[in-house]
Amino acid sequence: MIIHFATPATQENVTRPVAMATVNHLLMILGMDPKIQVNFPDMSEEVAQPGTTVTPVAQGNPANFFTGDQKVFIEVSETSDESRAMSTKVLGKEAPPVFNDPRIKVSVWPIYTHTEMVISFKYRAVSRTAANQWRDDIRLRYNQGRVENVQTIEYHYGIPYKFLEILSAINVMKEAVAGYGETFGQWIQKFGTQRLTSASTLAGTEPQMVVGETQEGAIGWFDFELEPQPLSKEDDTGPCIASFEYHLAYDKPVQCGMEYPVMIHNQIIDAKYRANYNKPPTLGQRGRYTSFSRSRMDHFTRGMYQGLYTSMPWVRVPSFDDWVPLYTSEATANVMTFLLQVEQQDPYYLLNLKDLGGYTIDPDILQFMVGEGPYINQYRQSVFFMTLYDEVGPVMENAFSYQPDFQVRTVKALDMRTMYHLRWAALTDLTMLSIPAQQRLCQNGIAALKILASLAGDEQIRLPLPKLTNGVLTRSQLMEYGNLLNARRRAGARVMTDGQPRRTVGTYIVSAERKKTNQRG
C-alpha cells in the first residue's frame, strides 16, 4: 500500500532556511557587511526584535540597531514549475528512501517539486552616496559574470505525523508475532538514514522527526540586465532604498511517500490504514433533475457508464489488499487473488474455495474444478491456473495441491514472517491448452460456456457463444471460438504483465520538441 502526505512546517523547515542561506550568499557576492541587519517577516508580517539585550559587540553578540542604520529587507514567494508537474513522481520512488526495512517491505521517501523562489531584496543605505556606490559595485560584478550563481543550500524537512503513527503501529505488530526484539527507537535507528533525527521548538513543544539535507547546484540569478532599479526614498527625509529581485531554482521536498504491506507478521493491519479496492466508482448514485434533452442523452450513455464502472478487472480477497502480481505466465488473466493468513495450528493450509469470505463461485464452475484439481497448478494443463506467491515472486510449481474437498494445501509449512498470496487465473488463449485440458473443458459444456463468456467479456455482442450438443462442446467449436477471441485482441495482448486483458482501438505516435525560450534557469 502506498500513501503520501505533506511534510509538516515546510515554511519554517525549508523555505526560511533556504531564503536566509541565499541572502547570506548574496551579501557575500555583493561585498556587503555580513553583519548587516536582515529583516525577514514571517507569515504574520512580524520580525524578531534585534538588540533586545544590551550586550558587548566584542563578544560576538549582535549590536543594538537604530532607525538610521543600514538594513536589508526581504520578502519571499515561491512558485512550482508547471512544466514539470506531470513528470513529478508521487506514487513512485524517485528519491532514495530515508527509511527502509526490507524484511517487512516498509519504506519512506521524499517527494520533490521543482520550485522557483523569488526574493525581493531591499537595501536601505545610510546615504545616497552609499546607495550609489552599492549600485556601481553591482554593475561591475555583472560585468564579471556574476549575474548567475551556483550555490549550496541546507535545510531539513519533517516526516509526516501520520507516517510516525503508522510506523509505531507496524512496530508493535512485528514484535507481537515472531518479533526481532527491537524497540521503536532501535528500529528507526537501524533502518533509517543517518540524516534522520528528532527536533522540536525552542520551548520543547511540537516534537517531530526531521531529515537534514544539503542540496548542491541550486541556480540563482538577478532579475535585471545591467543594474538594479533606480533609487527611491522611504519619505521626503528618509534614507535611500535600492532594490532588486533575486531568483533561485531548487527542488523542494513538499511531501513524503510511504509504502507498507497490509499484513505484518501474519496480522492484518488496522482498517484505518488501508483502502478498499473492490468498490469501484459509480456514476448516477445520487438522484438528480435534468433537462429533457439531457435525459434523452442519459438513456444512451447509462449503459456505457455501467459497463465502465460496475466491475473491477478481478476480485481481491480481502477487498483492501492492493497486491498486484508482477510476474505472471503468458496469456493468463486474473480471476481472483487471495491474501493468505497462516494458520498457526496448520501451517500447510491455504484456503477452501467454498469459504471465500463472502464470495461464492458459480456451482457449475466449482463442480468443474473438482476434476481439475491435479492440473490446476500446472501451466496450460487446465483452463484455470493457480500460483502461490511469496514476497519475492511465484513459488515453484507443485508447491501446493488442490484437494477434492476444495481445500488448497501447501507441500511445505508456511513462514509466519512471510506474506503469501494465491493467484487464481484463467488461460485467455484457448489454443494454448493441452489436448487433455481441451477435452475435459468440452465435456463440461455448461461450465465451458460460462468460462467462454467471461473470457469474451464485452466481445460477446460480436462473438456469440457456440451451441451445445447433448450438453458438451466439440474441440473444433472450442478452437474456433478461441481463434475468434485471439483475432479480436491485439497481437501482443496475450502477454499480460498485470493480469488484465488489453484491447486497443488504435496506435498513435507522439512527437515532441523543446520550445526555445530566452529564460534563464
XYZ file of C-alpha atoms in Angstrom:
521
model
C 0.000 0.000 0.000
C 1.374 3.417 -0.989
C 0.263 6.705 0.568
C 1.645 10.236 0.568
C 1.256 13.203 2.919
C 2.581 16.760 3.026
C 5.694 17.382 5.083
C 4.932 19.421 8.231
C 6.079 23.031 8.752
C 7.597 23.422 5.277
C 7.695 27.210 5.611
C 9.855 27.062 8.730
C 11.878 23.950 7.880
C 12.653 24.538 4.208
C 11.621 27.921 2.821
C 13.079 30.106 5.571
C 16.491 28.339 5.843
C 16.873 28.359 2.046
C 15.974 32.063 1.874
C 18.399 33.017 4.655
C 21.195 30.962 3.079
C 20.554 32.710 -0.220
C 20.599 36.145 1.404
C 23.910 35.370 3.110
C 25.265 34.211 -0.244
C 24.115 37.492 -1.813
C 25.745 39.553 0.939
C 28.999 37.767 0.211
C 28.996 38.117 -3.579
C 27.811 41.751 -3.360
C 30.577 42.644 -0.938
C 28.198 43.814 1.785
C 28.781 43.671 5.519
C 27.820 40.106 6.596
C 26.687 41.503 9.967
C 24.155 43.862 8.419
C 20.695 43.642 9.923
C 18.325 41.489 7.830
C 14.579 41.811 8.386
C 12.676 38.757 7.174
C 8.986 38.889 8.200
C 7.138 35.614 8.614
C 3.574 34.997 7.503
C 2.254 37.192 10.325
C 4.400 40.076 8.994
C 6.356 40.172 12.259
C 10.126 40.192 12.634
C 12.340 39.269 15.534
C 13.315 42.234 17.680
C 17.094 42.628 17.339
C 19.222 44.062 20.109
C 16.672 43.431 22.825
C 19.511 42.790 25.228
C 22.407 45.186 25.786
C 25.500 43.049 25.334
C 29.031 43.936 24.217
C 29.617 43.546 20.456
C 33.163 42.365 21.125
C 31.780 39.082 22.491
C 30.243 38.268 19.131
C 26.712 39.306 20.086
C 24.585 41.433 17.729
C 24.622 45.148 18.337
C 21.557 47.235 19.100
C 20.180 48.683 15.861
C 18.748 52.145 15.348
C 16.315 53.553 12.796
C 19.029 55.299 10.806
C 21.257 52.213 10.401
C 21.621 50.425 7.079
C 19.335 47.422 6.794
C 18.203 44.757 4.368
C 14.514 43.892 3.982
C 13.500 40.734 2.156
C 10.192 39.216 1.090
C 9.957 35.686 -0.254
C 7.486 33.999 -2.580
C 7.592 30.563 -4.210
C 6.005 29.024 -7.281
C 6.274 25.479 -8.612
C 7.397 24.765 -12.150
C 4.229 23.861 -14.066
C 6.218 22.389 -16.954
C 7.451 19.635 -14.643
C 4.145 18.948 -12.898
C 3.228 15.887 -14.984
C 6.724 14.401 -14.616
C 6.729 14.566 -10.811
C 6.539 11.093 -9.336
C 4.124 10.829 -6.429
C 3.403 7.121 -6.045
C 6.770 6.082 -7.479
C 10.103 6.148 -5.670
C 12.078 8.831 -7.475
C 14.324 9.622 -4.498
C 16.226 7.181 -2.257
C 14.273 6.210 0.863
C 15.103 7.796 4.208
C 13.697 4.740 5.980
C 13.646 1.228 4.545
C 13.121 -2.118 6.257
C 13.448 -4.797 3.550
C 12.336 -7.529 5.952
C 8.729 -6.364 6.013
C 8.776 -4.064 2.962
C 8.261 -0.738 4.759
C 9.867 2.395 3.317
C 9.554 6.205 3.434
C 10.920 8.577 0.786
C 10.704 12.309 -0.049
C 8.751 13.791 -2.967
C 10.209 16.907 -4.599
C 8.756 19.622 -6.806
C 10.957 21.936 -8.829
C 10.412 25.341 -7.216
C 11.409 28.886 -8.078
C 11.949 31.162 -5.100
C 11.753 34.926 -5.663
C 13.454 37.098 -3.040
C 12.538 40.779 -3.089
C 15.728 42.418 -1.785
C 15.594 45.994 -0.432
C 18.770 47.682 0.799
C 18.319 50.754 2.939
C 21.560 52.740 2.775
C 22.671 55.343 5.297
C 23.085 57.910 2.488
C 22.547 58.405 -1.241
C 26.295 58.203 -1.749
C 26.430 54.766 -0.125
C 23.460 53.598 -2.200
C 25.057 54.780 -5.452
C 28.324 53.069 -4.545
C 26.402 49.854 -3.952
C 24.695 50.083 -7.387
C 28.000 50.822 -9.088
C 29.550 47.786 -7.422
C 26.717 45.552 -8.644
C 27.228 46.891 -12.193
C 30.912 45.885 -12.061
C 30.079 42.466 -10.692
C 27.593 41.957 -13.515
C 30.365 42.713 -15.995
C 32.407 39.995 -14.297
C 29.709 37.403 -14.998
C 28.152 37.376 -11.528
C 24.544 37.726 -12.701
C 24.015 33.953 -12.329
C 25.295 31.962 -9.394
C 25.547 28.367 -8.278
C 25.098 27.834 -4.563
C 24.639 25.164 -1.917
C 21.578 25.210 0.338
C 20.884 23.352 3.556
C 17.538 22.645 5.179
C 15.590 19.886 6.862
C 12.122 18.517 6.214
C 9.791 16.744 8.619
C 8.348 13.252 8.369
C 4.507 13.491 8.352
C 2.941 12.740 11.724
C 0.627 10.186 10.082
C 3.667 8.195 8.980
C 5.020 8.098 12.517
C 1.653 6.838 13.733
C 1.657 4.040 11.144
C 5.296 3.136 11.834
C 4.545 2.891 15.524
C 1.600 0.559 14.856
C 3.708 -1.572 12.500
C 6.472 -1.878 15.078
C 4.003 -3.167 17.668
C 2.674 -5.744 15.198
C 6.060 -7.014 14.044
C 7.151 -7.573 17.630
C 3.896 -9.254 18.682
C 4.421 -12.304 16.416
C 7.884 -13.724 15.633
C 9.444 -10.422 16.691
C 13.031 -9.212 16.433
C 13.359 -7.754 19.930
C 13.557 -4.132 18.724
C 12.106 -1.058 20.355
C 10.616 1.652 18.132
C 13.707 3.827 18.531
C 16.062 0.959 17.765
C 14.058 0.052 14.687
C 14.129 3.612 13.336
C 17.842 3.965 14.040
C 18.665 0.624 12.427
C 16.835 1.160 9.137
C 16.709 4.962 8.891
C 19.226 7.209 7.197
C 21.926 8.816 9.315
C 20.388 12.184 8.437
C 17.193 11.236 10.293
C 16.906 12.910 13.703
C 14.376 14.499 16.044
C 13.674 18.191 16.545
C 11.299 20.499 18.419
C 10.682 24.182 19.044
C 12.834 26.202 21.431
C 10.148 25.698 24.062
C 10.364 21.918 23.602
C 6.919 21.696 22.012
C 5.791 20.185 18.691
C 8.409 17.405 18.509
C 8.907 15.909 15.067
C 11.233 13.618 13.169
C 13.221 15.501 10.528
C 15.743 14.744 7.792
C 18.672 17.106 7.266
C 19.604 17.651 3.646
C 22.174 19.545 1.608
C 21.354 20.418 -1.991
C 24.173 21.420 -4.288
C 23.972 23.124 -7.659
C 20.974 25.367 -6.967
C 20.875 28.069 -9.667
C 20.243 31.697 -8.735
C 20.054 34.787 -10.943
C 19.243 38.505 -10.766
C 16.188 39.903 -12.497
C 17.958 42.900 -14.075
C 20.099 43.078 -17.175
C 22.760 45.612 -16.156
C 21.901 47.332 -12.874
C 19.171 47.352 -10.208
C 16.124 49.557 -10.232
C 16.579 53.308 -9.682
C 16.996 54.529 -6.131
C 13.941 55.532 -4.129
C 13.252 57.110 -0.761
C 11.050 55.927 2.068
C 9.774 59.511 2.501
C 10.932 63.062 1.860
C 13.510 62.940 4.639
C 14.075 59.193 4.840
C 17.073 57.134 3.725
C 17.644 55.886 0.162
C 16.300 52.470 -0.885
C 17.914 50.276 -3.534
C 16.001 47.180 -4.548
C 16.075 44.195 -6.890
C 14.712 40.666 -7.146
C 16.745 37.505 -6.986
C 15.519 34.130 -8.256
C 16.573 30.709 -7.007
C 15.614 27.391 -8.627
C 15.801 24.265 -6.464
C 14.000 21.014 -5.725
C 11.768 21.469 -2.693
C 10.641 18.495 -0.568
C 6.909 19.099 -0.221
C 5.597 15.610 0.552
C 6.706 12.172 1.648
C 5.597 8.822 0.297
C 5.263 5.646 2.317
C 4.868 2.015 1.297
C 3.831 -0.764 3.669
C 2.072 -4.127 3.397
C -1.444 -4.829 4.600
C -0.162 -7.780 6.621
C 2.650 -7.634 9.183
C 3.905 -10.980 10.512
C 0.606 -12.722 9.742
C -1.505 -9.882 11.229
C -3.846 -7.691 9.192
C -3.123 -4.018 9.677
C -5.821 -1.828 11.238
C -8.715 -0.798 8.983
C -7.895 2.918 9.265
C -4.573 2.312 7.491
C -5.943 0.505 4.445
C -8.278 1.091 1.485
C -10.966 -0.922 -0.288
C -10.133 -1.888 -3.870
C -13.326 -3.803 -4.701
C -15.551 -0.726 -4.535
C -15.323 0.902 -7.979
C -16.525 4.478 -8.513
C -20.040 4.708 -9.937
C -21.960 7.450 -11.673
C -25.553 8.424 -11.007
C -25.726 7.215 -7.407
C -27.490 10.421 -6.356
C -30.899 11.405 -7.609
C -30.849 14.444 -9.884
C -33.100 16.509 -12.135
C -32.049 17.131 -15.731
C -33.370 18.816 -18.819
C -35.435 16.800 -21.299
C -32.604 16.760 -23.847
C -30.099 15.612 -21.222
C -32.442 12.869 -20.003
C -32.686 11.560 -23.588
C -28.887 11.528 -23.820
C -28.630 9.697 -20.473
C -30.805 6.970 -21.953
C -27.937 6.128 -24.335
C -24.990 6.788 -22.035
C -26.240 4.933 -18.948
C -25.256 1.571 -20.388
C -21.785 2.840 -21.161
C -21.367 4.119 -17.602
C -22.436 0.788 -16.179
C -20.016 -1.067 -18.427
C -17.134 1.101 -17.307
C -17.782 1.348 -13.596
C -19.732 -1.644 -12.311
C -16.899 -4.180 -12.141
C -13.200 -4.425 -11.451
C -10.690 -6.428 -13.521
C -10.627 -9.134 -10.868
C -11.825 -9.818 -7.343
C -9.464 -9.220 -4.429
C -9.883 -11.204 -1.225
C -9.857 -9.336 1.088
C -11.060 -6.205 -0.683
C -8.413 -3.939 0.884
C -5.497 -5.954 -0.472
C -3.588 -3.836 -3.027
C -1.278 -6.618 -4.202
C -0.703 -6.995 -7.948
C 1.278 -9.971 -9.319
C 4.400 -8.677 -11.059
C 5.408 -11.972 -12.639
C 2.651 -13.854 -14.471
C 2.532 -16.588 -17.095
C 1.808 -15.725 -20.716
C -1.829 -15.354 -21.781
C -3.300 -15.558 -18.280
C -5.746 -13.106 -16.676
C -6.586 -12.738 -13.004
C -9.861 -14.190 -11.762
C -9.270 -13.773 -8.017
C -6.296 -13.002 -5.782
C -6.152 -14.064 -2.151
C -4.138 -12.672 0.744
C -3.261 -15.715 2.843
C -3.068 -15.761 6.614
C -1.058 -18.651 8.016
C -2.898 -20.943 10.409
C -0.671 -21.440 13.454
C -2.201 -24.858 14.157
C -1.982 -25.963 10.500
C 0.747 -24.056 8.575
C 0.077 -26.153 5.433
C -3.473 -24.903 4.934
C -4.053 -22.154 2.336
C -7.798 -21.789 1.780
C -11.087 -23.506 0.980
C -12.782 -22.473 -2.262
C -16.170 -22.928 -0.594
C -15.261 -20.395 2.108
C -14.014 -17.192 0.432
C -15.101 -14.600 2.941
C -18.428 -13.579 1.433
C -17.707 -14.565 -2.175
C -19.116 -17.675 -3.844
C -18.039 -19.460 -7.012
C -20.652 -20.428 -9.592
C -21.788 -24.000 -8.778
C -21.126 -25.251 -12.329
C -17.625 -23.753 -12.307
C -16.956 -25.138 -8.830
C -18.062 -28.618 -9.861
C -15.862 -28.427 -12.973
C -12.878 -27.526 -10.761
C -13.248 -30.810 -8.846
C -11.799 -32.735 -11.766
C -9.199 -30.025 -12.453
C -7.512 -30.486 -9.076
C -4.456 -32.485 -10.288
C -3.766 -29.991 -13.123
C -4.765 -26.602 -11.736
C -1.226 -25.716 -10.597
C 0.353 -26.746 -13.910
C 0.559 -24.146 -16.655
C -1.522 -24.930 -19.792
C -2.788 -28.208 -18.327
C -6.091 -26.587 -17.304
C -8.087 -23.539 -18.333
C -7.588 -22.391 -14.720
C -4.126 -21.836 -13.285
C -3.269 -21.203 -9.628
C 0.069 -19.850 -8.444
C 1.414 -19.339 -4.926
C 3.425 -16.138 -4.393
C 5.638 -15.039 -1.562
C 7.091 -11.550 -1.107
C 9.675 -12.127 -3.859
C 7.605 -13.761 -6.589
C 5.997 -17.045 -7.637
C 6.824 -20.143 -5.661
C 7.775 -23.161 -7.787
C 5.075 -25.309 -9.402
C 3.600 -28.117 -7.366
C 4.185 -26.067 -4.200
C 0.579 -26.822 -3.253
C -2.150 -29.309 -4.055
C -5.863 -28.870 -4.720
C -7.964 -31.412 -2.806
C -11.341 -32.869 -3.884
C -12.938 -31.257 -0.818
C -11.986 -27.811 -2.299
C -9.095 -27.292 0.115
C -5.793 -25.935 -1.159
C -2.762 -27.071 0.848
C 0.967 -26.475 0.535
C 3.736 -29.041 0.403
C 5.963 -27.125 2.864
C 4.960 -25.283 6.043
C 4.413 -21.546 5.623
C 6.551 -18.966 7.452
C 4.771 -16.668 9.920
C 7.003 -13.714 8.921
C 6.285 -14.035 5.187
C 3.291 -12.607 3.355
C 1.755 -15.035 0.831
C -0.742 -14.616 -1.985
C -2.600 -17.110 -4.147
C -3.436 -16.099 -7.700
C -6.330 -17.802 -9.468
C -6.053 -17.064 -13.188
C -7.639 -18.199 -16.442
C -5.840 -19.014 -19.672
C -7.076 -16.433 -22.187
C -5.677 -18.180 -25.266
C -7.621 -21.444 -25.511
C -5.420 -22.672 -28.347
C -2.540 -22.968 -25.872
C -4.383 -25.564 -23.791
C -3.128 -29.129 -23.866
C -5.365 -31.611 -25.683
C -6.475 -33.377 -22.444
C -7.367 -29.992 -20.940
C -9.414 -29.113 -24.024
C -11.245 -32.439 -23.817
C -12.132 -32.006 -20.125
C -13.400 -28.485 -20.764
C -15.550 -29.620 -23.691
C -17.092 -32.429 -21.643
C -18.322 -29.876 -19.062
C -20.378 -27.915 -21.576
C -22.347 -25.632 -19.248
C -19.224 -24.648 -17.315
C -17.367 -24.212 -20.609
C -19.938 -21.716 -21.933
C -19.733 -19.677 -18.720
C -15.930 -19.634 -18.926
C -16.039 -18.601 -22.604
C -18.497 -15.807 -21.776
C -16.144 -14.492 -19.088
C -13.171 -14.610 -21.451
C -15.132 -12.806 -24.172
C -16.300 -10.010 -21.871
C -17.767 -7.140 -23.904
C -16.958 -9.001 -27.124
C -19.986 -11.299 -26.619
C -22.045 -8.980 -28.815
C -19.775 -9.693 -31.787
C -18.851 -13.250 -30.783
C -21.990 -15.275 -29.944
C -21.331 -18.379 -27.885
C -21.346 -21.785 -29.602
C -24.291 -24.188 -29.172
C -24.076 -27.298 -27.001
C -24.836 -30.758 -28.359
C -26.055 -33.138 -25.656
C -24.526 -30.852 -23.042
C -20.984 -30.857 -24.493
C -18.815 -28.870 -26.883
C -16.671 -30.255 -29.650
C -12.960 -29.466 -29.775
C -13.469 -27.815 -33.154
C -16.071 -25.456 -31.625
C -13.706 -24.653 -28.746
C -10.751 -23.968 -31.054
C -12.855 -21.909 -33.440
C -14.073 -19.702 -30.605
C -10.542 -19.442 -29.202
C -9.240 -18.270 -32.583
C -12.029 -15.699 -32.823
C -11.094 -14.365 -29.385
C -7.440 -14.127 -30.383
C -8.354 -12.298 -33.580
C -10.200 -9.656 -31.571
C -7.172 -8.964 -29.464
C -4.098 -7.021 -30.378
C -1.170 -9.199 -31.464
C 0.794 -8.706 -28.259
C -2.143 -8.633 -25.854
C -1.646 -12.229 -24.801
C 1.376 -11.311 -22.710
C -0.255 -9.996 -19.549
C 2.001 -8.025 -17.243
C -0.724 -7.100 -14.756
C -3.194 -9.958 -15.155
C -5.693 -7.986 -17.265
C -6.604 -8.458 -20.942
C -5.834 -5.396 -23.061
C -7.857 -4.208 -26.020
C -6.877 -1.236 -28.150
C -8.587 0.675 -30.938
C -5.552 2.387 -32.446
C -1.841 3.043 -32.385
C -0.506 6.569 -32.080
C 2.923 8.214 -32.266
C 3.558 11.417 -30.312
C 6.354 13.686 -31.490
C 7.518 16.432 -29.127
C 10.231 19.060 -29.179
C 11.526 21.522 -26.609
C 10.290 25.064 -27.005
C 13.115 27.580 -27.284
C 12.941 30.361 -24.713
C 15.237 33.106 -23.522
C 14.552 32.472 -19.870
C 17.478 31.852 -17.616
C 17.408 28.837 -15.329
